[in-house]
Amino acid sequence: MKDELGDKKILFICDNPPHWLHESYAKSINADFFVYPTKDHKESLKTIVKIPKDYDIYLTEGFFNYISLLKAIGCLKKHVIIINIFSDPRLFQLYTDKKFNIKKAELQKYPFIQKQIVKRNLKKLDGAICISELSSWLFRKFNKKNHILVIPAFVSDKRYMTLQKNIPRLSSHNILFIGHGPDWHYKGIDLMINSFIKIKKLFPDAKLFILGEWIIKEEWLSDGVFFEGFQDIKPYLKKCSLSLHLGRGEGFGINVLETMLSGIPTIVSNYTGAEQAIRKVGEELVTPLNEKIIVDRVLGYFNSNIKKKKLLSKKSRSVAREFQKNKILKIFRKKFNKLIIDIERERK
């Protein structure tokens, strides 16, 4: 990237392990990696001093609070650039003032002091990488002036070819959800199950398959709901006709792209980042976070004829093919270069 970014050194500060999508972004711009070894706050504070101080650009996977602190106390270069990748529910949690407590597995009010610190540091960012228009919109609620790079997710090379070969059973009334816990609120598990219970009354043969690791609540155990844990998704892609993803602040939802590429029409909430892709398939596949409307959307799909379902299946695949790794990373490199140029131009 020297031909575009000059001799600027880029450090990617990430989780252990980093999210594979963010890792791909960072590698595409030849960033060096600093893996944060722990999420324990006390240990994290000790680790701050180990972060290399001689980089020009710090790209973070949620660790911008620490880098902002280092900059504030004068440990970094004077004109250092700090950019964070936003793909988690943090912005939505700030916006709604609700945060999921992982230890208690419950929703709680966002801690006031923590909220103020995060909001202050959001304003100190030089730029943001948002993986959807939704994330960009949420970021603007807390930082109205700084530069944003919007870049979507993509399907990994490993899955791309396999998913394209899938033939879904569009005549079935089986619904698929792919996602991992424990944050059930973020993934909309409660809303999905409550909606499904009503759908089941009208389509007794309907089944809801939930893939991923979850701490299962007793009230979620209902006829036709199957928590399958970590499984190979291929058998489920073959027997389902619809996928449902009711995210509350879901940055994008890579699994949405996967179900689309496999030919399964997917209904998403308007607070799921992938809705920008789903709208290209059909506006009726995007729903507000309203149980009645969700049920109506699913019933509308189930009641449609096979010709309509095949058309939606074909369009889903076609749209998902736009999200290829090489194509997205090429766009990312170009946009990242422009982001840095714009930030530096504004400083002059």
mmCIF file of C-alpha atoms in Angstrom:
data_model
loop_
_atom_site.group_PDB
_atom_site.id
_atom_site.type_symbol
_atom_site.label_atom_id
_atom_site.label_comp_id
_atom_site.label_asym_id
_atom_site.label_seq_id
_atom_site.Cartn_x
_atom_site.Cartn_y
_atom_site.Cartn_z
ATOM 1 C CA MET A 1 0.000 0.000 0.000
ATOM 2 C CA LYS A 2 3.084 2.242 -0.016
ATOM 3 C CA ASP A 3 2.186 3.628 -3.435
ATOM 4 C CA GLU A 4 -1.015 5.099 -1.961
ATOM 5 C CA LEU A 5 -0.318 5.635 1.747
ATOM 6 C CA GLY A 6 3.340 6.562 1.418
ATOM 7 C CA ASP A 7 5.473 5.331 4.293
ATOM 8 C CA LYS A 8 2.689 5.474 6.848
ATOM 9 C CA LYS A 9 2.765 2.638 9.342
ATOM 10 C CA ILE A 10 -0.590 1.090 10.228
ATOM 11 C CA LEU A 11 -1.254 -0.943 13.380
ATOM 12 C CA PHE A 12 -4.386 -3.063 13.723
ATOM 13 C CA ILE A 13 -5.309 -3.563 17.389
ATOM 14 C CA CYS A 14 -7.607 -6.545 17.606
ATOM 15 C CA ASP A 15 -9.222 -9.276 19.653
ATOM 16 C CA ASN A 16 -7.627 -12.663 20.190
ATOM 17 C CA PRO A 17 -8.517 -13.951 17.657
ATOM 18 C CA PRO A 18 -9.643 -11.029 15.487
ATOM 19 C CA HIS A 19 -12.899 -11.285 13.575
ATOM 20 C CA TRP A 20 -11.962 -12.816 10.231
ATOM 21 C CA LEU A 21 -13.707 -9.993 8.342
ATOM 22 C CA HIS A 22 -11.786 -7.244 10.142
ATOM 23 C CA GLU A 23 -8.608 -9.266 9.768
ATOM 24 C CA SER A 24 -9.161 -9.308 5.993
ATOM 25 C CA TYR A 25 -9.622 -5.535 5.923
ATOM 26 C CA ALA A 26 -6.408 -5.013 7.904
ATOM 27 C CA LYS A 27 -4.337 -7.394 5.803
ATOM 28 C CA SER A 28 -5.524 -5.711 2.610
ATOM 29 C CA ILE A 29 -3.835 -2.451 3.710
ATOM 30 C CA ASN A 30 -0.680 -4.206 4.972
ATOM 31 C CA ALA A 31 -1.312 -3.347 8.615
ATOM 32 C CA ASP A 32 0.796 -4.821 11.389
ATOM 33 C CA PHE A 33 -1.149 -6.641 14.120
ATOM 34 C CA PHE A 34 -1.240 -6.126 17.885
ATOM 35 C CA VAL A 35 -3.456 -8.788 19.452
ATOM 36 C CA TYR A 36 -5.045 -7.697 22.721
ATOM 37 C CA PRO A 37 -4.580 -10.730 25.001
ATOM 38 C CA THR A 38 -7.520 -10.236 27.363
ATOM 39 C CA LYS A 39 -10.926 -8.626 27.832
ATOM 40 C CA ASP A 40 -10.453 -8.312 31.588
ATOM 41 C CA HIS A 41 -10.455 -4.562 32.295
ATOM 42 C CA LYS A 42 -7.710 -4.654 34.939
ATOM 43 C CA GLU A 43 -5.431 -6.720 32.721
ATOM 44 C CA SER A 44 -6.354 -4.556 29.739
ATOM 45 C CA LEU A 45 -5.081 -1.447 31.496
ATOM 46 C CA LYS A 46 -1.755 -3.194 32.088
ATOM 47 C CA THR A 47 -1.570 -4.135 28.421
ATOM 48 C CA ILE A 48 -1.984 -0.533 27.229
ATOM 49 C CA VAL A 49 1.682 0.210 27.935
ATOM 50 C CA LYS A 50 2.691 -2.628 25.600
ATOM 51 C CA ILE A 51 0.970 -1.097 22.575
ATOM 52 C CA PRO A 52 3.637 0.111 20.101
ATOM 53 C CA LYS A 53 3.788 3.914 20.040
ATOM 54 C CA ASP A 54 5.518 4.613 16.715
ATOM 55 C CA TYR A 55 2.659 4.086 14.259
ATOM 56 C CA ASP A 56 0.967 6.724 12.116
ATOM 57 C CA ILE A 57 -2.445 5.067 11.894
ATOM 58 C CA TYR A 58 -4.172 2.973 14.556
ATOM 59 C CA LEU A 59 -7.012 0.812 13.265
ATOM 60 C CA THR A 60 -8.941 -0.725 16.146
ATOM 61 C CA GLU A 61 -11.457 -3.522 16.566
ATOM 62 C CA GLY A 62 -13.312 -1.833 19.417
ATOM 63 C CA PHE A 63 -10.216 -0.755 21.382
ATOM 64 C CA PHE A 64 -10.408 2.951 20.548
ATOM 65 C CA ASN A 65 -10.912 3.912 24.213
ATOM 66 C CA TYR A 66 -7.388 2.719 25.015
ATOM 67 C CA ILE A 67 -5.794 4.414 22.014
ATOM 68 C CA SER A 68 -7.627 7.660 22.777
ATOM 69 C CA LEU A 69 -6.183 7.501 26.302
ATOM 70 C CA LEU A 70 -2.644 7.021 24.979
ATOM 71 C CA LYS A 71 -3.099 9.960 22.631
ATOM 72 C CA ALA A 72 -4.530 12.163 25.394
ATOM 73 C CA ILE A 73 -1.511 11.610 27.669
ATOM 74 C CA GLY A 74 0.953 12.272 24.847
ATOM 75 C CA CYS A 75 2.259 8.747 24.301
ATOM 76 C CA LEU A 76 1.572 8.684 20.558
ATOM 77 C CA LYS A 77 2.770 10.755 17.622
ATOM 78 C CA LYS A 78 1.266 14.240 17.489
ATOM 79 C CA HIS A 79 -0.587 13.722 14.204
ATOM 80 C CA VAL A 80 -1.595 10.104 14.756
ATOM 81 C CA ILE A 81 -4.838 8.951 13.107
ATOM 82 C CA ILE A 82 -7.274 6.755 15.077
ATOM 83 C CA ILE A 83 -9.933 4.781 13.202
ATOM 84 C CA ASN A 84 -12.318 2.178 14.607
ATOM 85 C CA ILE A 85 -14.239 -0.580 12.835
ATOM 86 C CA PHE A 86 -17.900 -0.559 13.889
ATOM 87 C CA SER A 87 -19.699 -3.852 13.406
ATOM 88 C CA ASP A 88 -20.824 -4.796 16.924
ATOM 89 C CA PRO A 89 -23.976 -3.615 18.769
ATOM 90 C CA ARG A 90 -22.140 -0.939 20.785
ATOM 91 C CA LEU A 91 -23.560 2.042 18.855
ATOM 92 C CA PHE A 92 -27.102 0.675 19.010
ATOM 93 C CA GLN A 93 -26.704 0.065 22.741
ATOM 94 C CA LEU A 94 -25.611 3.676 23.252
ATOM 95 C CA TYR A 95 -28.493 4.872 21.103
ATOM 96 C CA THR A 96 -31.122 2.876 23.026
ATOM 97 C CA ASP A 97 -29.385 3.218 26.428
ATOM 98 C CA LYS A 98 -29.600 -0.559 26.912
ATOM 99 C CA LYS A 99 -26.688 -2.951 27.228
ATOM 100 C CA PHE A 100 -26.574 -6.727 27.431
ATOM 101 C CA ASN A 101 -24.890 -8.038 30.593
ATOM 102 C CA ILE A 102 -23.034 -11.143 29.409
ATOM 103 C CA LYS A 103 -22.393 -12.521 32.921
ATOM 104 C CA LYS A 104 -26.062 -12.260 33.905
ATOM 105 C CA ALA A 105 -27.335 -12.928 30.349
ATOM 106 C CA GLU A 106 -29.829 -10.103 30.703
ATOM 107 C CA LEU A 107 -30.564 -6.640 29.374
ATOM 108 C CA GLN A 108 -29.786 -3.682 31.619
ATOM 109 C CA LYS A 109 -29.557 0.105 31.486
ATOM 110 C CA TYR A 110 -26.263 1.243 29.984
ATOM 111 C CA PRO A 111 -23.957 2.176 32.928
ATOM 112 C CA PHE A 112 -23.888 5.987 33.039
ATOM 113 C CA ILE A 113 -20.160 6.577 33.570
ATOM 114 C CA GLN A 114 -19.167 3.975 30.997
ATOM 115 C CA LYS A 115 -21.585 5.519 28.523
ATOM 116 C CA GLN A 116 -20.120 9.010 28.977
ATOM 117 C CA ILE A 117 -16.560 7.727 28.485
ATOM 118 C CA VAL A 118 -17.464 5.905 25.281
ATOM 119 C CA LYS A 119 -19.423 8.887 23.908
ATOM 120 C CA ARG A 120 -16.504 11.218 24.645
ATOM 121 C CA ASN A 121 -14.026 8.918 22.918
ATOM 122 C CA LEU A 122 -16.303 8.492 19.905
ATOM 123 C CA LYS A 123 -15.926 12.240 19.359
ATOM 124 C CA LYS A 124 -12.134 11.894 19.526
ATOM 125 C CA LEU A 125 -11.961 9.406 16.659
ATOM 126 C CA ASP A 126 -10.492 10.713 13.416
ATOM 127 C CA GLY A 127 -12.520 8.313 11.329
ATOM 128 C CA ALA A 128 -14.817 5.315 11.380
ATOM 129 C CA ILE A 129 -15.177 2.205 9.267
ATOM 130 C CA CYS A 130 -18.839 1.180 9.272
ATOM 131 C CA ILE A 131 -19.899 -2.101 7.691
ATOM 132 C CA SER A 132 -23.374 -0.862 6.792
ATOM 133 C CA GLU A 133 -25.422 2.281 6.289
ATOM 134 C CA LEU A 134 -27.101 1.400 9.594
ATOM 135 C CA SER A 135 -23.782 1.554 11.466
ATOM 136 C CA SER A 136 -22.953 4.827 9.713
ATOM 137 C CA TRP A 137 -26.312 6.321 10.721
ATOM 138 C CA LEU A 138 -25.794 5.258 14.342
ATOM 139 C CA PHE A 139 -22.226 6.623 14.401
ATOM 140 C CA ARG A 140 -23.521 10.007 13.258
ATOM 141 C CA LYS A 141 -25.702 10.146 16.376
ATOM 142 C CA PHE A 142 -22.508 10.518 18.426
ATOM 143 C CA ASN A 143 -19.992 12.028 16.008
ATOM 144 C CA LYS A 144 -21.509 14.394 13.449
ATOM 145 C CA LYS A 145 -18.347 15.684 11.776
ATOM 146 C CA ASN A 146 -15.672 13.030 11.410
ATOM 147 C CA HIS A 147 -15.070 10.956 8.305
ATOM 148 C CA ILE A 148 -16.804 7.636 7.687
ATOM 149 C CA LEU A 149 -15.887 4.796 5.366
ATOM 150 C CA VAL A 150 -18.866 2.533 4.667
ATOM 151 C CA ILE A 151 -17.864 -0.910 3.440
ATOM 152 C CA PRO A 152 -20.044 -4.037 3.517
ATOM 153 C CA ALA A 153 -19.186 -7.526 4.680
ATOM 154 C CA PHE A 154 -18.586 -10.428 2.322
ATOM 155 C CA VAL A 155 -18.883 -14.200 2.296
ATOM 156 C CA SER A 156 -15.629 -16.034 3.017
ATOM 157 C CA ASP A 157 -13.968 -17.823 0.098
ATOM 158 C CA LYS A 158 -14.267 -21.083 2.012
ATOM 159 C CA ARG A 159 -18.075 -20.971 1.975
ATOM 160 C CA TYR A 160 -18.751 -19.095 -1.247
ATOM 161 C CA MET A 161 -18.636 -21.973 -3.746
ATOM 162 C CA THR A 162 -20.363 -24.452 -1.419
ATOM 163 C CA LEU A 163 -23.311 -22.160 -0.707
ATOM 164 C CA GLN A 164 -23.973 -21.472 -4.381
ATOM 165 C CA LYS A 165 -24.605 -25.175 -4.974
ATOM 166 C CA ASN A 166 -27.392 -25.421 -2.392
ATOM 167 C CA ILE A 167 -30.932 -26.280 -3.505
ATOM 168 C CA PRO A 168 -33.396 -25.140 -0.797
ATOM 169 C CA ARG A 169 -36.754 -26.856 -0.242
ATOM 170 C CA LEU A 170 -38.877 -23.826 -1.069
ATOM 171 C CA SER A 171 -42.118 -25.766 -0.620
ATOM 172 C CA SER A 172 -41.405 -26.330 3.088
ATOM 173 C CA HIS A 173 -42.443 -24.135 6.009
ATOM 174 C CA ASN A 174 -39.078 -24.487 7.725
ATOM 175 C CA ILE A 175 -37.356 -21.322 8.952
ATOM 176 C CA LEU A 176 -33.626 -21.011 9.624
ATOM 177 C CA PHE A 177 -31.667 -18.687 11.897
ATOM 178 C CA ILE A 178 -27.872 -18.759 12.115
ATOM 179 C CA GLY A 179 -26.166 -16.799 14.884
ATOM 180 C CA HIS A 180 -24.318 -17.123 18.165
ATOM 181 C CA GLY A 181 -25.078 -15.999 21.716
ATOM 182 C CA PRO A 182 -25.198 -15.117 24.432
ATOM 183 C CA ASP A 183 -26.701 -11.737 23.453
ATOM 184 C CA TRP A 184 -30.252 -12.810 22.598
ATOM 185 C CA HIS A 185 -31.488 -9.205 22.508
ATOM 186 C CA TYR A 186 -28.957 -8.186 19.848
ATOM 187 C CA LYS A 187 -29.905 -11.144 17.662
ATOM 188 C CA GLY A 188 -33.652 -10.777 18.281
ATOM 189 C CA ILE A 189 -34.130 -14.364 19.502
ATOM 190 C CA ASP A 190 -37.036 -13.429 21.787
ATOM 191 C CA LEU A 191 -38.893 -11.600 19.023
ATOM 192 C CA MET A 192 -38.250 -14.387 16.535
ATOM 193 C CA ILE A 193 -39.620 -17.115 18.817
ATOM 194 C CA ASN A 194 -42.684 -15.099 19.846
ATOM 195 C CA SER A 195 -43.442 -14.438 16.176
ATOM 196 C CA PHE A 196 -42.903 -18.081 15.265
ATOM 197 C CA ILE A 197 -45.384 -19.290 17.901
ATOM 198 C CA LYS A 198 -48.114 -17.295 16.112
ATOM 199 C CA ILE A 199 -46.983 -18.541 12.691
ATOM 200 C CA LYS A 200 -47.072 -22.138 13.951
ATOM 201 C CA LYS A 201 -50.785 -21.829 14.728
ATOM 202 C CA LEU A 202 -51.517 -21.196 11.043
ATOM 203 C CA PHE A 203 -48.862 -23.521 9.631
ATOM 204 C CA PRO A 204 -48.748 -26.527 12.017
ATOM 205 C CA ASP A 205 -45.918 -28.166 10.058
ATOM 206 C CA ALA A 206 -43.649 -25.109 10.454
ATOM 207 C CA LYS A 207 -40.284 -25.552 12.172
ATOM 208 C CA LEU A 208 -37.732 -23.013 13.391
ATOM 209 C CA PHE A 209 -34.112 -24.193 13.425
ATOM 210 C CA ILE A 210 -31.734 -22.039 15.481
ATOM 211 C CA LEU A 211 -28.054 -22.763 14.850
ATOM 212 C CA GLY A 212 -25.341 -21.504 17.186
ATOM 213 C CA GLU A 213 -24.508 -21.695 20.867
ATOM 214 C CA TRP A 214 -27.172 -20.265 23.176
ATOM 215 C CA ILE A 215 -28.083 -20.261 26.849
ATOM 216 C CA ILE A 216 -31.669 -21.427 26.328
ATOM 217 C CA LYS A 217 -34.419 -19.775 28.360
ATOM 218 C CA GLU A 218 -37.316 -21.945 29.486
ATOM 219 C CA GLU A 219 -39.884 -19.654 27.835
ATOM 220 C CA TRP A 220 -38.193 -20.232 24.466
ATOM 221 C CA LEU A 221 -38.954 -23.946 24.535
ATOM 222 C CA SER A 222 -41.968 -24.248 22.285
ATOM 223 C CA ASP A 223 -43.359 -26.777 19.824
ATOM 224 C CA GLY A 224 -41.451 -26.598 16.557
ATOM 225 C CA VAL A 225 -38.489 -24.596 17.913
ATOM 226 C CA PHE A 226 -35.188 -26.460 17.685
ATOM 227 C CA PHE A 227 -31.964 -25.166 19.242
ATOM 228 C CA GLU A 228 -29.393 -27.180 17.303
ATOM 229 C CA GLY A 229 -26.130 -25.744 18.687
ATOM 230 C CA PHE A 230 -23.022 -25.623 16.503
ATOM 231 C CA GLN A 231 -23.791 -27.645 13.396
ATOM 232 C CA ASP A 232 -22.798 -27.942 9.782
ATOM 233 C CA ILE A 233 -25.235 -25.535 8.120
ATOM 234 C CA LYS A 234 -25.491 -27.445 4.832
ATOM 235 C CA PRO A 235 -28.279 -29.913 5.839
ATOM 236 C CA TYR A 236 -30.373 -27.027 7.196
ATOM 237 C CA LEU A 237 -29.897 -24.922 4.085
ATOM 238 C CA LYS A 238 -31.345 -27.802 2.069
ATOM 239 C CA LYS A 239 -34.523 -28.260 4.125
ATOM 240 C CA CYS A 240 -35.499 -24.638 4.792
ATOM 241 C CA SER A 241 -37.428 -22.230 2.591
ATOM 242 C CA LEU A 242 -36.943 -19.046 4.604
ATOM 243 C CA SER A 243 -34.386 -17.430 6.904
ATOM 244 C CA LEU A 244 -35.240 -14.904 9.603
ATOM 245 C CA HIS A 245 -32.834 -12.377 11.131
ATOM 246 C CA LEU A 246 -34.396 -9.812 13.483
ATOM 247 C CA GLY A 247 -31.284 -8.000 14.666
ATOM 248 C CA ARG A 248 -31.402 -5.061 17.031
ATOM 249 C CA GLY A 249 -28.413 -3.070 15.848
ATOM 250 C CA GLU A 250 -26.769 -5.947 13.941
ATOM 251 C CA GLY A 251 -23.828 -4.260 12.172
ATOM 252 C CA PHE A 252 -24.340 -6.304 9.036
ATOM 253 C CA GLY A 253 -25.133 -9.982 9.507
ATOM 254 C CA ILE A 254 -22.773 -12.074 7.397
ATOM 255 C CA ASN A 255 -25.047 -15.074 7.888
ATOM 256 C CA VAL A 256 -27.720 -13.175 5.970
ATOM 257 C CA LEU A 257 -25.425 -13.088 2.942
ATOM 258 C CA GLU A 258 -24.799 -16.809 3.378
ATOM 259 C CA THR A 259 -28.483 -17.730 3.362
ATOM 260 C CA MET A 260 -29.061 -15.438 0.381
ATOM 261 C CA LEU A 261 -26.205 -17.023 -1.556
ATOM 262 C CA SER A 262 -27.643 -20.454 -0.779
ATOM 263 C CA GLY A 263 -30.904 -19.419 -2.444
ATOM 264 C CA ILE A 264 -32.971 -19.002 0.722
ATOM 265 C CA PRO A 265 -35.064 -15.801 0.774
ATOM 266 C CA THR A 266 -34.360 -13.957 4.017
ATOM 267 C CA ILE A 267 -36.501 -11.588 6.079
ATOM 268 C CA VAL A 268 -34.531 -9.108 8.189
ATOM 269 C CA SER A 269 -35.336 -6.258 10.551
ATOM 270 C CA ASN A 270 -34.669 -2.665 9.563
ATOM 271 C CA TYR A 271 -32.068 -2.651 12.361
ATOM 272 C CA THR A 272 -29.997 -5.335 10.638
ATOM 273 C CA GLY A 273 -27.216 -3.870 8.484
ATOM 274 C CA ALA A 274 -27.753 -6.397 5.702
ATOM 275 C CA GLU A 275 -31.166 -4.855 5.006
ATOM 276 C CA GLN A 276 -29.374 -2.747 2.370
ATOM 277 C CA ALA A 277 -28.781 -5.984 0.427
ATOM 278 C CA ILE A 278 -32.195 -7.474 1.200
ATOM 279 C CA ARG A 279 -34.030 -4.410 -0.154
ATOM 280 C CA LYS A 280 -32.542 -5.171 -3.577
ATOM 281 C CA VAL A 281 -34.378 -8.505 -3.469
ATOM 282 C CA GLY A 282 -37.712 -7.151 -2.223
ATOM 283 C CA GLU A 283 -38.963 -4.425 0.128
ATOM 284 C CA GLU A 284 -41.415 -6.932 1.624
ATOM 285 C CA LEU A 285 -38.435 -8.834 3.075
ATOM 286 C CA VAL A 286 -37.533 -5.960 5.431
ATOM 287 C CA THR A 287 -39.609 -5.547 8.583
ATOM 288 C CA PRO A 288 -39.701 -3.161 11.541
ATOM 289 C CA LEU A 289 -39.158 -4.681 14.976
ATOM 290 C CA ASN A 290 -42.877 -5.232 15.361
ATOM 291 C CA GLU A 291 -44.193 -8.714 16.102
ATOM 292 C CA LYS A 292 -47.442 -8.327 14.151
ATOM 293 C CA ILE A 293 -45.687 -7.047 11.026
ATOM 294 C CA ILE A 294 -43.026 -9.776 11.285
ATOM 295 C CA VAL A 295 -45.748 -12.437 11.401
ATOM 296 C CA ASP A 296 -47.521 -10.828 8.427
ATOM 297 C CA ARG A 297 -44.264 -10.773 6.414
ATOM 298 C CA VAL A 298 -43.606 -14.473 7.054
ATOM 299 C CA LEU A 299 -47.214 -15.469 6.343
ATOM 300 C CA GLY A 300 -47.110 -13.441 3.143
ATOM 301 C CA TYR A 301 -44.071 -15.418 2.017
ATOM 302 C CA PHE A 302 -45.484 -18.813 3.026
ATOM 303 C CA ASN A 303 -48.739 -18.040 1.196
ATOM 304 C CA SER A 304 -47.011 -16.971 -2.021
ATOM 305 C CA ASN A 305 -46.834 -19.424 -4.922
ATOM 306 C CA ILE A 306 -43.732 -21.436 -5.780
ATOM 307 C CA LYS A 307 -43.033 -19.243 -8.820
ATOM 308 C CA LYS A 308 -42.707 -16.162 -6.561
ATOM 309 C CA LYS A 309 -40.516 -18.070 -4.101
ATOM 310 C CA LYS A 310 -38.209 -19.230 -6.898
ATOM 311 C CA LEU A 311 -37.918 -15.665 -8.161
ATOM 312 C CA LEU A 312 -36.967 -14.407 -4.679
ATOM 313 C CA SER A 313 -34.499 -17.289 -4.352
ATOM 314 C CA LYS A 314 -32.863 -16.396 -7.668
ATOM 315 C CA LYS A 315 -32.706 -12.675 -6.832
ATOM 316 C CA SER A 316 -31.238 -13.457 -3.398
ATOM 317 C CA ARG A 317 -28.372 -15.384 -4.979
ATOM 318 C CA SER A 318 -27.798 -12.676 -7.569
ATOM 319 C CA VAL A 319 -27.561 -9.894 -4.975
ATOM 320 C CA ALA A 320 -25.348 -11.949 -2.634
ATOM 321 C CA ARG A 321 -22.860 -12.562 -5.467
ATOM 322 C CA GLU A 322 -22.079 -8.843 -5.401
ATOM 323 C CA PHE A 323 -20.430 -9.372 -1.999
ATOM 324 C CA GLN A 324 -17.318 -11.229 -3.160
ATOM 325 C CA LYS A 325 -14.143 -10.953 -1.124
ATOM 326 C CA ASN A 326 -11.792 -9.660 -3.832
ATOM 327 C CA LYS A 327 -14.324 -7.121 -5.066
ATOM 328 C CA ILE A 328 -15.099 -5.762 -1.587
ATOM 329 C CA LEU A 329 -11.438 -5.579 -0.524
ATOM 330 C CA LYS A 330 -10.511 -3.703 -3.693
ATOM 331 C CA ILE A 331 -13.206 -1.134 -2.880
ATOM 332 C CA PHE A 332 -12.045 -1.046 0.748
ATOM 333 C CA ARG A 333 -8.421 -0.247 -0.149
ATOM 334 C CA LYS A 334 -9.517 2.588 -2.409
ATOM 335 C CA LYS A 335 -11.910 4.030 0.186
ATOM 336 C CA PHE A 336 -9.384 3.665 3.016
ATOM 337 C CA ASN A 337 -6.808 5.627 1.044
ATOM 338 C CA LYS A 338 -9.359 8.397 0.422
ATOM 339 C CA LEU A 339 -10.345 8.379 4.102
ATOM 340 C CA ILE A 340 -6.749 9.065 5.160
ATOM 341 C CA ILE A 341 -6.323 11.772 2.500
ATOM 342 C CA ASP A 342 -9.538 13.495 3.639
ATOM 343 C CA ILE A 343 -8.515 13.377 7.306
ATOM 344 C CA GLU A 344 -5.080 14.844 6.572
ATOM 345 C CA ARG A 345 -6.462 17.503 4.222
ATOM 346 C CA GLU A 346 -8.861 18.685 6.922
ATOM 347 C CA ARG A 347 -5.994 19.059 9.396
ATOM 348 C CA LYS A 348 -4.001 21.422 7.162
#
